[in-house]
Amino acid sequence: MHCPFCRHPDSKVVDSRTTDDGAAIRRRRQCGSCGRRFSTLETTTIAVIKRSGVTEPFERSKIVSGVRKACQGRPVTEDDLAKLAQEVEEAVRSQGIAEIEAHEVGLAILQPLRRLDVVAYLRFASVYQAFNDLNDFEAAIDVLRQEQQVQAAGQQALVEEGGHAPRRSKRAAANTQAKTQTRGGKARESASAETQPAQERLL
């Protein structure tokens, strides 16, 4: 690799560290001519094939840029978008292929975007799933409603299974009742003493 300072064609690696959760290696290099140091980033590349046939390297920033448009006006942060882009990249790399259609990348975004925000999901899906009319939107909304109903039913079942109060023994109940009666008796005696005339209490 050429030195970015003097353009010398030779350099040596003085340090290497993994970054980006092991997806890349950052190398610290030193020029053999001027002695100055610089960093390089080594990573595997995935080529994205666009509709025109042109290929370009896969970049998370383009995922974030595309999804950000669908999330306009929605409660989605930049951290949420960064996590989504990372999840999409991991899904694409897990396929073990060197080239992927741009349309397939768009489809890989749908599942994590659905979990993030359903409105943004519908906006994005209308483009990448080629919605033609209102029926396509209604079908997608019906699927989302069914999923929400299933999730709500599962949560309700968990509450019903674990929400019963523990039963107390008869002895504990009797002790509680006796303590309540004792406190009640003392309270009545105190109230009776307070209602007596002051002259009687002095006798």
Tab-separated table of N, CA and C in Angstrom, residues 28-199:
chain	number	residue	atom	x	y	z
A	28	ARG	N	-2.321	-0.636	11.968
A	28	ARG	CA	-1.467	0.541	12.070
A	28	ARG	C	-0.189	0.264	11.292
A	29	ARG	N	0.084	1.090	10.292
A	29	ARG	CA	1.213	0.874	9.399
A	29	ARG	C	2.243	1.999	9.523
A	30	GLN	N	3.485	1.661	9.171
A	30	GLN	CA	4.566	2.639	9.183
A	30	GLN	C	5.272	2.620	7.829
A	31	CYS	N	5.443	3.792	7.262
A	31	CYS	CA	6.085	3.909	5.955
A	31	CYS	C	7.565	3.579	6.076
A	32	GLY	N	8.082	2.820	5.098
A	32	GLY	CA	9.478	2.446	5.108
A	32	GLY	C	10.404	3.551	4.636
A	33	SER	N	9.836	4.622	4.093
A	33	SER	CA	10.658	5.719	3.583
A	33	SER	C	10.668	6.918	4.529
A	34	CYS	N	9.484	7.502	4.795
A	34	CYS	CA	9.424	8.696	5.646
A	34	CYS	C	9.240	8.360	7.115
A	35	GLY	N	8.865	7.119	7.426
A	35	GLY	CA	8.703	6.702	8.812
A	35	GLY	C	7.406	7.120	9.459
A	36	ARG	N	6.547	7.804	8.758
A	36	ARG	CA	5.272	8.248	9.337
A	36	ARG	C	4.284	7.088	9.365
A	37	ARG	N	3.336	7.181	10.307
A	37	ARG	CA	2.380	6.094	10.504
A	37	ARG	C	0.981	6.483	10.024
A	38	PHE	N	0.238	5.485	9.602
A	38	PHE	CA	-1.145	5.699	9.172
A	38	PHE	C	-1.934	4.416	9.413
A	39	SER	N	-3.248	4.518	9.393
A	39	SER	CA	-4.123	3.381	9.686
A	39	SER	C	-4.877	2.948	8.439
A	40	THR	N	-5.111	1.646	8.351
A	40	THR	CA	-5.941	1.094	7.281
A	40	THR	C	-7.000	0.195	7.903
A	41	LEU	N	-8.091	0.023	7.189
A	41	LEU	CA	-9.193	-0.814	7.664
A	41	LEU	C	-9.418	-1.933	6.660
A	42	GLU	N	-9.291	-3.160	7.144
A	42	GLU	CA	-9.454	-4.324	6.275
A	42	GLU	C	-10.764	-5.023	6.617
A	43	THR	N	-11.600	-5.211	5.623
A	43	THR	CA	-12.884	-5.858	5.842
A	43	THR	C	-13.300	-6.632	4.596
A	44	THR	N	-14.168	-7.582	4.766
A	44	THR	CA	-14.701	-8.309	3.622
A	44	THR	C	-15.745	-7.443	2.920
A	45	THR	N	-15.851	-7.583	1.632
A	45	THR	CA	-16.774	-6.756	0.858
A	45	THR	C	-17.898	-7.612	0.278
A	46	ILE	N	-19.069	-6.998	0.216
A	46	ILE	CA	-20.225	-7.605	-0.430
A	46	ILE	C	-20.680	-6.651	-1.523
A	47	ALA	N	-20.813	-7.154	-2.713
A	47	ALA	CA	-21.229	-6.327	-3.840
A	47	ALA	C	-22.751	-6.328	-3.945
A	48	VAL	N	-23.306	-5.138	-4.050
A	48	VAL	CA	-24.755	-4.981	-4.217
A	48	VAL	C	-25.032	-4.680	-5.685
A	49	ILE	N	-25.868	-5.511	-6.299
A	49	ILE	CA	-26.187	-5.357	-7.716
A	49	ILE	C	-27.469	-4.534	-7.839
A	50	LYS	N	-27.353	-3.372	-8.431
A	50	LYS	CA	-28.506	-2.496	-8.601
A	50	LYS	C	-29.306	-2.917	-9.836
A	51	ARG	N	-30.489	-2.326	-9.995
A	51	ARG	CA	-31.357	-2.694	-11.115
A	51	ARG	C	-30.693	-2.419	-12.455
A	52	SER	N	-29.862	-1.411	-12.512
A	52	SER	CA	-29.184	-1.060	-13.764
A	52	SER	C	-28.059	-2.023	-14.111
A	53	GLY	N	-27.720	-2.935	-13.180
A	53	GLY	CA	-26.627	-3.864	-13.406
A	53	GLY	C	-25.312	-3.402	-12.824
A	54	VAL	N	-25.270	-2.158	-12.360
A	54	VAL	CA	-24.057	-1.623	-11.745
A	54	VAL	C	-23.903	-2.222	-10.343
A	55	THR	N	-22.681	-2.568	-9.991
A	55	THR	CA	-22.405	-3.096	-8.655
A	55	THR	C	-21.675	-2.045	-7.827
A	56	GLU	N	-21.979	-2.043	-6.528
A	56	GLU	CA	-21.327	-1.138	-5.597
A	56	GLU	C	-21.189	-1.850	-4.259
A	57	PRO	N	-20.221	-1.469	-3.445
A	57	PRO	CA	-20.022	-2.152	-2.163
A	57	PRO	C	-21.167	-1.893	-1.193
A	58	PHE	N	-21.461	-2.891	-0.388
A	58	PHE	CA	-22.490	-2.757	0.642
A	58	PHE	C	-22.005	-1.777	1.709
A	59	GLU	N	-22.867	-0.836	2.091
A	59	GLU	CA	-22.531	0.150	3.101
A	59	GLU	C	-23.707	0.341	4.050
A	60	ARG	N	-23.402	0.330	5.347
A	60	ARG	CA	-24.462	0.544	6.329
A	60	ARG	C	-25.082	1.922	6.200
A	61	SER	N	-24.264	2.901	5.844
A	61	SER	CA	-24.762	4.275	5.764
A	61	SER	C	-25.912	4.398	4.775
A	62	LYS	N	-25.881	3.595	3.704
A	62	LYS	CA	-26.966	3.643	2.724
A	62	LYS	C	-28.233	3.007	3.290
A	63	ILE	N	-28.072	1.996	4.132
A	63	ILE	CA	-29.229	1.404	4.802
A	63	ILE	C	-29.879	2.439	5.705
A	64	VAL	N	-29.054	3.119	6.492
A	64	VAL	CA	-29.568	4.135	7.420
A	64	VAL	C	-30.262	5.250	6.650
A	65	SER	N	-29.655	5.686	5.557
A	65	SER	CA	-30.231	6.767	4.761
A	65	SER	C	-31.590	6.387	4.187
A	66	GLY	N	-31.710	5.169	3.685
A	66	GLY	CA	-32.969	4.732	3.102
A	66	GLY	C	-34.068	4.568	4.135
A	67	VAL	N	-33.720	4.015	5.295
A	67	VAL	CA	-34.724	3.787	6.328
A	67	VAL	C	-35.110	5.101	7.002
A	68	ARG	N	-34.173	6.042	7.101
A	68	ARG	CA	-34.467	7.327	7.752
A	68	ARG	C	-35.634	8.036	7.060
A	69	LYS	N	-35.716	7.911	5.747
A	69	LYS	CA	-36.815	8.552	5.011
A	69	LYS	C	-38.160	7.971	5.426
A	70	ALA	N	-38.196	6.658	5.620
A	70	ALA	CA	-39.452	6.022	6.028
A	70	ALA	C	-39.808	6.330	7.476
A	71	CYS	N	-38.812	6.725	8.275
A	71	CYS	CA	-39.024	6.979	9.708
A	71	CYS	C	-39.247	8.452	10.019
A	72	GLN	N	-39.415	9.277	9.009
A	72	GLN	CA	-39.630	10.699	9.254
A	72	GLN	C	-40.913	10.916	10.055
A	73	GLY	N	-40.783	11.693	11.152
A	73	GLY	CA	-41.939	11.958	11.997
A	73	GLY	C	-42.256	10.859	12.984
A	74	ARG	N	-41.449	9.804	13.018
A	74	ARG	CA	-41.682	8.684	13.927
A	74	ARG	C	-40.681	8.731	15.083
A	75	PRO	N	-41.016	8.143	16.236
A	75	PRO	CA	-40.097	8.157	17.393
A	75	PRO	C	-38.956	7.157	17.245
A	76	VAL	N	-38.106	7.375	16.258
A	76	VAL	CA	-36.972	6.492	15.960
A	76	VAL	C	-35.696	7.320	16.053
A	77	THR	N	-34.735	6.862	16.841
A	77	THR	CA	-33.490	7.593	17.048
A	77	THR	C	-32.419	7.117	16.070
A	78	GLU	N	-31.324	7.872	16.037
A	78	GLU	CA	-30.203	7.481	15.183
A	78	GLU	C	-29.569	6.175	15.676
A	79	ASP	N	-29.574	5.967	16.989
A	79	ASP	CA	-29.058	4.703	17.527
A	79	ASP	C	-29.900	3.528	17.050
A	80	ASP	N	-31.216	3.728	16.992
A	80	ASP	CA	-32.105	2.673	16.491
A	80	ASP	C	-31.775	2.336	15.038
A	81	LEU	N	-31.522	3.365	14.243
A	81	LEU	CA	-31.193	3.141	12.831
A	81	LEU	C	-29.852	2.435	12.686
A	82	ALA	N	-28.893	2.799	13.530
A	82	ALA	CA	-27.574	2.153	13.458
A	82	ALA	C	-27.677	0.677	13.826
A	83	LYS	N	-28.464	0.357	14.844
A	83	LYS	CA	-28.643	-1.040	15.239
A	83	LYS	C	-29.353	-1.826	14.136
A	84	LEU	N	-30.330	-1.195	13.502
A	84	LEU	CA	-31.043	-1.861	12.407
A	84	LEU	C	-30.094	-2.155	11.250
A	85	ALA	N	-29.249	-1.181	10.901
A	85	ALA	CA	-28.302	-1.390	9.797
A	85	ALA	C	-27.326	-2.513	10.117
A	86	GLN	N	-26.893	-2.588	11.377
A	86	GLN	CA	-25.985	-3.667	11.771
A	86	GLN	C	-26.678	-5.026	11.664
A	87	GLU	N	-27.926	-5.084	12.077
A	87	GLU	CA	-28.673	-6.346	12.002
A	87	GLU	C	-28.871	-6.776	10.553
A	88	VAL	N	-29.133	-5.815	9.675
A	88	VAL	CA	-29.311	-6.134	8.258
A	88	VAL	C	-28.000	-6.652	7.663
A	89	GLU	N	-26.896	-6.003	8.004
A	89	GLU	CA	-25.607	-6.453	7.478
A	89	GLU	C	-25.283	-7.863	7.960
A	90	GLU	N	-25.549	-8.154	9.214
A	90	GLU	CA	-25.288	-9.489	9.735
A	90	GLU	C	-26.141	-10.526	9.008
A	91	ALA	N	-27.393	-10.172	8.717
A	91	ALA	CA	-28.273	-11.095	7.995
A	91	ALA	C	-27.769	-11.340	6.573
A	92	VAL	N	-27.280	-10.281	5.917
A	92	VAL	CA	-26.772	-10.423	4.545
A	92	VAL	C	-25.490	-11.258	4.523
A	93	ARG	N	-24.576	-10.983	5.459
A	93	ARG	CA	-23.317	-11.723	5.497
A	93	ARG	C	-23.530	-13.188	5.860
A	94	SER	N	-24.557	-13.472	6.642
A	94	SER	CA	-24.811	-14.856	7.053
A	94	SER	C	-25.216	-15.741	5.879
A	95	GLN	N	-25.627	-15.131	4.775
A	95	GLN	CA	-25.993	-15.915	3.597
A	95	GLN	C	-24.766	-16.494	2.892
A	96	GLY	N	-23.574	-15.945	3.186
A	96	GLY	CA	-22.345	-16.486	2.622
A	96	GLY	C	-22.182	-16.274	1.138
A	97	ILE	N	-22.701	-15.155	0.635
A	97	ILE	CA	-22.583	-14.864	-0.792
A	97	ILE	C	-21.797	-13.569	-0.974
A	98	ALA	N	-21.154	-13.450	-2.138
A	98	ALA	CA	-20.330	-12.272	-2.418
A	98	ALA	C	-21.115	-11.167	-3.106
A	99	GLU	N	-22.231	-11.501	-3.743
A	99	GLU	CA	-23.044	-10.519	-4.439
A	99	GLU	C	-24.509	-10.725	-4.072
A	100	ILE	N	-25.239	-9.620	-3.970
A	100	ILE	CA	-26.644	-9.694	-3.609
A	100	ILE	C	-27.407	-8.603	-4.351
A	101	GLU	N	-28.624	-8.915	-4.734
A	101	GLU	CA	-29.459	-7.931	-5.418
A	101	GLU	C	-29.880	-6.825	-4.438
A	102	ALA	N	-29.961	-5.603	-4.948
A	102	ALA	CA	-30.377	-4.480	-4.115
A	102	ALA	C	-31.785	-4.699	-3.566
A	103	HIS	N	-32.628	-5.346	-4.362
A	103	HIS	CA	-33.995	-5.630	-3.917
A	103	HIS	C	-33.989	-6.575	-2.720
A	104	GLU	N	-33.073	-7.549	-2.717
A	104	GLU	CA	-32.983	-8.487	-1.599
A	104	GLU	C	-32.519	-7.779	-0.328
A	105	VAL	N	-31.654	-6.791	-0.465
A	105	VAL	CA	-31.239	-6.012	0.698
A	105	VAL	C	-32.437	-5.264	1.284
A	106	GLY	N	-33.260	-4.697	0.400
A	106	GLY	CA	-34.464	-4.009	0.867
A	106	GLY	C	-35.405	-4.931	1.616
A	107	LEU	N	-35.564	-6.150	1.130
A	107	LEU	CA	-36.428	-7.112	1.807
A	107	LEU	C	-35.850	-7.526	3.155
A	108	ALA	N	-34.507	-7.558	3.254
A	108	ALA	CA	-33.873	-7.915	4.529
A	108	ALA	C	-34.102	-6.851	5.592
A	109	ILE	N	-34.456	-5.651	5.172
A	109	ILE	CA	-34.706	-4.566	6.118
A	109	ILE	C	-36.084	-4.686	6.761
A	110	LEU	N	-37.023	-5.325	6.085
A	110	LEU	CA	-38.421	-5.304	6.508
A	110	LEU	C	-38.644	-5.885	7.906
A	111	GLN	N	-38.052	-7.040	8.194
A	111	GLN	CA	-38.318	-7.700	9.475
A	111	GLN	C	-37.836	-6.866	10.666
A	112	PRO	N	-36.583	-6.413	10.694
A	112	PRO	CA	-36.173	-5.578	11.837
A	112	PRO	C	-36.903	-4.244	11.879
A	113	LEU	N	-37.286	-3.704	10.721
A	113	LEU	CA	-38.018	-2.438	10.708
A	113	LEU	C	-39.430	-2.628	11.247
A	114	ARG	N	-40.022	-3.795	11.002
A	114	ARG	CA	-41.352	-4.078	11.551
A	114	ARG	C	-41.325	-4.077	13.073
A	115	ARG	N	-40.257	-4.636	13.654
A	115	ARG	CA	-40.144	-4.636	15.119
A	115	ARG	C	-39.869	-3.239	15.663
A	116	LEU	N	-39.215	-2.409	14.846
A	116	LEU	CA	-38.856	-1.069	15.306
A	116	LEU	C	-40.044	-0.116	15.278
A	117	ASP	N	-40.761	-0.059	14.164
A	117	ASP	CA	-41.895	0.867	14.038
A	117	ASP	C	-42.776	0.391	12.886
A	118	VAL	N	-44.045	0.120	13.185
A	118	VAL	CA	-44.934	-0.467	12.176
A	118	VAL	C	-45.308	0.545	11.090
A	119	VAL	N	-45.408	1.818	11.459
A	119	VAL	CA	-45.756	2.822	10.442
A	119	VAL	C	-44.619	2.969	9.432
A	120	ALA	N	-43.394	3.063	9.939
A	120	ALA	CA	-42.237	3.137	9.043
A	120	ALA	C	-42.142	1.867	8.207
A	121	TYR	N	-42.486	0.733	8.799
A	121	TYR	CA	-42.467	-0.536	8.064
A	121	TYR	C	-43.426	-0.501	6.886
A	122	LEU	N	-44.641	0.005	7.102
A	122	LEU	CA	-45.617	0.061	6.019
A	122	LEU	C	-45.154	0.996	4.906
A	123	ARG	N	-44.542	2.111	5.288
A	123	ARG	CA	-44.022	3.029	4.269
A	123	ARG	C	-42.943	2.353	3.430
A	124	PHE	N	-42.036	1.673	4.100
A	124	PHE	CA	-40.920	1.031	3.407
A	124	PHE	C	-41.402	-0.159	2.586
A	125	ALA	N	-42.314	-0.942	3.164
A	125	ALA	CA	-42.810	-2.139	2.478
A	125	ALA	C	-43.594	-1.783	1.223
A	126	SER	N	-44.262	-0.641	1.227
A	126	SER	CA	-45.048	-0.247	0.060
A	126	SER	C	-44.165	-0.060	-1.172
A	127	VAL	N	-42.889	0.228	-0.960
A	127	VAL	CA	-41.950	0.394	-2.072
A	127	VAL	C	-41.309	-0.934	-2.454
A	128	TYR	N	-40.747	-1.635	-1.453
A	128	TYR	CA	-39.972	-2.842	-1.755
A	128	TYR	C	-40.834	-4.072	-1.983
A	129	GLN	N	-42.086	-4.038	-1.553
A	129	GLN	CA	-42.995	-5.128	-1.888
A	129	GLN	C	-43.968	-4.725	-2.985
A	130	ALA	N	-43.760	-3.542	-3.537
A	130	ALA	CA	-44.517	-3.062	-4.706
A	130	ALA	C	-46.024	-3.106	-4.470
A	131	PHE	N	-46.486	-2.402	-3.432
A	131	PHE	CA	-47.920	-2.300	-3.196
A	131	PHE	C	-48.556	-1.560	-4.376
A	132	ASN	N	-49.680	-2.113	-4.871
A	132	ASN	CA	-50.340	-1.527	-6.040
A	132	ASN	C	-51.582	-0.732	-5.684
A	133	ASP	N	-52.291	-1.154	-4.623
A	133	ASP	CA	-53.525	-0.467	-4.266
A	133	ASP	C	-53.780	-0.609	-2.774
A	134	LEU	N	-54.961	-0.177	-2.325
A	134	LEU	CA	-55.306	-0.208	-0.902
A	134	LEU	C	-55.414	-1.634	-0.370
A	135	ASN	N	-55.742	-2.565	-1.249
A	135	ASN	CA	-55.860	-3.953	-0.796
A	135	ASN	C	-54.529	-4.476	-0.264
A	136	ASP	N	-53.428	-4.079	-0.886
A	136	ASP	CA	-52.113	-4.511	-0.421
A	136	ASP	C	-51.821	-3.935	0.965
A	137	PHE	N	-52.186	-2.661	1.169
A	137	PHE	CA	-51.995	-2.058	2.488
A	137	PHE	C	-52.865	-2.745	3.535
A	138	GLU	N	-54.118	-3.024	3.181
A	138	GLU	CA	-55.031	-3.670	4.128
A	138	GLU	C	-54.538	-5.063	4.501
A	139	ALA	N	-53.992	-5.785	3.532
A	139	ALA	CA	-53.478	-7.125	3.820
A	139	ALA	C	-52.291	-7.050	4.770
A	140	ALA	N	-51.400	-6.089	4.559
A	140	ALA	CA	-50.245	-5.931	5.448
A	140	ALA	C	-50.680	-5.523	6.847
A	141	ILE	N	-51.683	-4.639	6.921
A	141	ILE	CA	-52.177	-4.204	8.239
A	141	ILE	C	-52.845	-5.357	8.968
A	142	ASP	N	-53.579	-6.199	8.248
A	142	ASP	CA	-54.217	-7.364	8.868
A	142	ASP	C	-53.176	-8.303	9.475
A	143	VAL	N	-52.074	-8.494	8.773
A	143	VAL	CA	-51.004	-9.352	9.292
A	143	VAL	C	-50.439	-8.762	10.587
A	144	LEU	N	-50.223	-7.445	10.594
A	144	LEU	CA	-49.698	-6.784	11.792
A	144	LEU	C	-50.675	-6.904	12.957
A	145	ARG	N	-51.959	-6.762	12.685
A	145	ARG	CA	-52.959	-6.882	13.745
A	145	ARG	C	-52.994	-8.293	14.320
A	146	GLN	N	-52.912	-9.279	13.450
A	146	GLN	CA	-52.908	-10.665	13.925
A	146	GLN	C	-51.693	-10.934	14.806
A	147	GLU	N	-50.532	-10.403	14.418
A	147	GLU	CA	-49.334	-10.587	15.234
A	147	GLU	C	-49.490	-9.919	16.591
A	148	GLN	N	-50.066	-8.713	16.623
A	148	GLN	CA	-50.275	-8.020	17.893
A	148	GLN	C	-51.250	-8.777	18.783
A	149	GLN	N	-52.292	-9.359	18.192
A	149	GLN	CA	-53.251	-10.135	18.971
A	149	GLN	C	-52.605	-11.375	19.574
A	150	VAL	N	-51.749	-12.034	18.788
A	150	VAL	CA	-51.048	-13.216	19.297
A	150	VAL	C	-50.122	-12.831	20.443
A	151	GLN	N	-49.397	-11.726	20.302
A	151	GLN	CA	-48.505	-11.267	21.365
A	151	GLN	C	-49.280	-10.888	22.614
A	152	ALA	N	-50.416	-10.200	22.429
A	152	ALA	CA	-51.232	-9.806	23.582
A	152	ALA	C	-51.793	-11.029	24.298
A	153	ALA	N	-52.215	-12.043	23.533
A	153	ALA	CA	-52.740	-13.263	24.145
A	153	ALA	C	-51.648	-13.990	24.924
A	154	GLY	N	-50.438	-14.030	24.371
A	154	GLY	CA	-49.332	-14.679	25.075
A	154	GLY	C	-48.977	-13.963	26.356
A	155	GLN	N	-48.967	-12.623	26.346
A	155	GLN	CA	-48.675	-11.861	27.557
A	155	GLN	C	-49.756	-12.064	28.602
A	156	GLN	N	-51.033	-12.105	28.168
A	156	GLN	CA	-52.133	-12.321	29.103
A	156	GLN	C	-52.034	-13.698	29.747
A	157	ALA	N	-51.617	-14.699	28.953
A	157	ALA	CA	-51.474	-16.049	29.505
A	157	ALA	C	-50.378	-16.093	30.560
A	158	LEU	N	-49.284	-15.383	30.322
A	158	LEU	CA	-48.208	-15.345	31.312
A	158	LEU	C	-48.657	-14.683	32.592
A	159	VAL	N	-49.452	-13.620	32.477
A	159	VAL	CA	-49.956	-12.926	33.664
A	159	VAL	C	-50.887	-13.824	34.461
A	160	GLU	N	-51.747	-14.554	33.745
A	160	GLU	CA	-52.693	-15.424	34.441
A	160	GLU	C	-51.994	-16.596	35.115
A	161	GLU	N	-50.919	-17.095	34.502
A	161	GLU	CA	-50.201	-18.220	35.101
A	161	GLU	C	-49.407	-17.803	36.331
A	162	GLY	N	-48.835	-16.636	36.307
A	162	GLY	CA	-47.971	-16.215	37.408
A	162	GLY	C	-48.572	-15.166	38.301
A	163	GLY	N	-49.855	-14.827	38.098
A	163	GLY	CA	-50.433	-13.717	38.851
A	163	GLY	C	-51.234	-14.101	40.066
A	164	HIS	N	-51.351	-15.383	40.395
A	164	HIS	CA	-52.134	-15.788	41.563
A	164	HIS	C	-51.389	-15.436	42.838
A	165	ALA	N	-52.097	-14.881	43.794
A	165	ALA	CA	-51.499	-14.570	45.089
A	165	ALA	C	-51.313	-15.858	45.879
A	166	PRO	N	-50.225	-16.003	46.629
A	166	PRO	CA	-49.999	-17.220	47.406
A	166	PRO	C	-51.030	-17.367	48.516
A	167	ARG	N	-51.471	-18.618	48.733
A	167	ARG	CA	-52.469	-18.894	49.755
A	167	ARG	C	-51.817	-18.901	51.140
A	168	ARG	N	-52.515	-18.304	52.114
A	168	ARG	CA	-52.004	-18.296	53.480
A	168	ARG	C	-52.575	-19.481	54.248
A	169	SER	N	-51.814	-19.974	55.183
A	169	SER	CA	-52.276	-21.086	56.001
A	169	SER	C	-53.373	-20.614	56.948
A	170	LYS	N	-54.157	-21.570	57.478
A	170	LYS	CA	-55.236	-21.242	58.397
A	170	LYS	C	-54.687	-20.596	59.666
A	171	ARG	N	-53.519	-21.088	60.132
A	171	ARG	CA	-52.938	-20.528	61.351
A	171	ARG	C	-52.543	-19.074	61.138
A	172	ALA	N	-51.947	-18.771	59.965
A	172	ALA	CA	-51.562	-17.396	59.687
A	172	ALA	C	-52.781	-16.507	59.578
A	173	ALA	N	-53.858	-17.026	58.982
A	173	ALA	CA	-55.079	-16.239	58.877
A	173	ALA	C	-55.675	-15.974	60.240
A	174	ALA	N	-55.650	-17.011	61.128
A	174	ALA	CA	-56.195	-16.838	62.475
A	174	ALA	C	-55.385	-15.827	63.261
A	175	ASN	N	-54.054	-15.875	63.147
A	175	ASN	CA	-53.202	-14.904	63.847
A	175	ASN	C	-53.493	-13.489	63.366
A	176	THR	N	-53.660	-13.330	62.065
A	176	THR	CA	-53.958	-12.008	61.517
A	176	THR	C	-55.285	-11.493	62.035
A	177	GLN	N	-56.301	-12.389	62.097
A	177	GLN	CA	-57.609	-11.987	62.582
A	177	GLN	C	-57.547	-11.595	64.050
A	178	ALA	N	-56.757	-12.367	64.867
A	178	ALA	CA	-56.640	-12.057	66.290
A	178	ALA	C	-55.969	-10.704	66.493
A	179	LYS	N	-54.908	-10.416	65.704
A	179	LYS	CA	-54.231	-9.133	65.811
A	179	LYS	C	-55.169	-7.996	65.429
A	180	THR	N	-55.996	-8.232	64.413
A	180	THR	CA	-56.938	-7.197	63.987
A	180	THR	C	-57.945	-6.908	65.085
A	181	GLN	N	-58.465	-7.980	65.741
A	181	GLN	CA	-59.427	-7.801	66.822
A	181	GLN	C	-58.807	-7.085	68.005
A	182	THR	N	-57.540	-7.433	68.334
A	182	THR	CA	-56.858	-6.775	69.459
A	182	THR	C	-56.686	-5.291	69.187
A	183	ARG	N	-56.252	-4.966	67.978
A	183	ARG	CA	-56.086	-3.558	67.630
A	183	ARG	C	-57.429	-2.844	67.666
A	184	GLY	N	-58.470	-3.535	67.218
A	184	GLY	CA	-59.797	-2.935	67.230
A	184	GLY	C	-60.279	-2.664	68.643
A	185	GLY	N	-59.988	-3.626	69.580
A	185	GLY	CA	-60.419	-3.438	70.973
A	185	GLY	C	-59.708	-2.265	71.610
A	186	LYS	N	-58.403	-2.171	71.394
A	186	LYS	CA	-57.643	-1.055	71.944
A	186	LYS	C	-58.129	0.271	71.383
A	187	ALA	N	-58.460	0.267	70.089
A	187	ALA	CA	-58.939	1.498	69.474
A	187	ALA	C	-60.255	1.924	70.067
A	188	ARG	N	-61.176	0.920	70.381
A	188	ARG	CA	-62.461	1.266	70.977
A	188	ARG	C	-62.277	1.796	72.382
A	189	GLU	N	-61.354	1.187	73.163
A	189	GLU	CA	-61.109	1.662	74.516
A	189	GLU	C	-60.576	3.081	74.498
A	190	SER	N	-59.655	3.365	73.558
A	190	SER	CA	-59.099	4.697	73.463
A	190	SER	C	-60.163	5.704	73.085
A	191	ALA	N	-61.030	5.308	72.143
A	191	ALA	CA	-62.093	6.215	71.725
A	191	ALA	C	-63.068	6.462	72.859
A	192	SER	N	-63.372	5.417	73.671
A	192	SER	CA	-64.293	5.557	74.797
A	192	SER	C	-63.707	6.483	75.841
A	193	ALA	N	-62.388	6.360	76.091
A	193	ALA	CA	-61.744	7.218	77.088
A	193	ALA	C	-61.763	8.673	76.650
A	194	GLU	N	-61.609	8.902	75.353
A	194	GLU	CA	-61.608	10.269	74.875
A	194	GLU	C	-62.980	10.906	74.972
A	195	THR	N	-64.045	10.086	74.911
A	195	THR	CA	-65.406	10.644	74.951
A	195	THR	C	-65.909	10.862	76.369
A	196	GLN	N	-65.253	10.313	77.379
A	196	GLN	CA	-65.671	10.553	78.763
A	196	GLN	C	-65.466	12.009	79.134
A	197	PRO	N	-66.328	12.568	80.027
A	197	PRO	CA	-66.126	13.939	80.489
A	197	PRO	C	-64.809	14.087	81.210
A	198	ALA	N	-64.236	15.245	81.147
A	198	ALA	CA	-62.925	15.476	81.786
A	198	ALA	C	-63.011	15.272	83.286
A	199	GLN	N	-64.159	15.590	83.910
A	199	GLN	CA	-64.288	15.433	85.356
A	199	GLN	C	-64.195	13.968	85.751
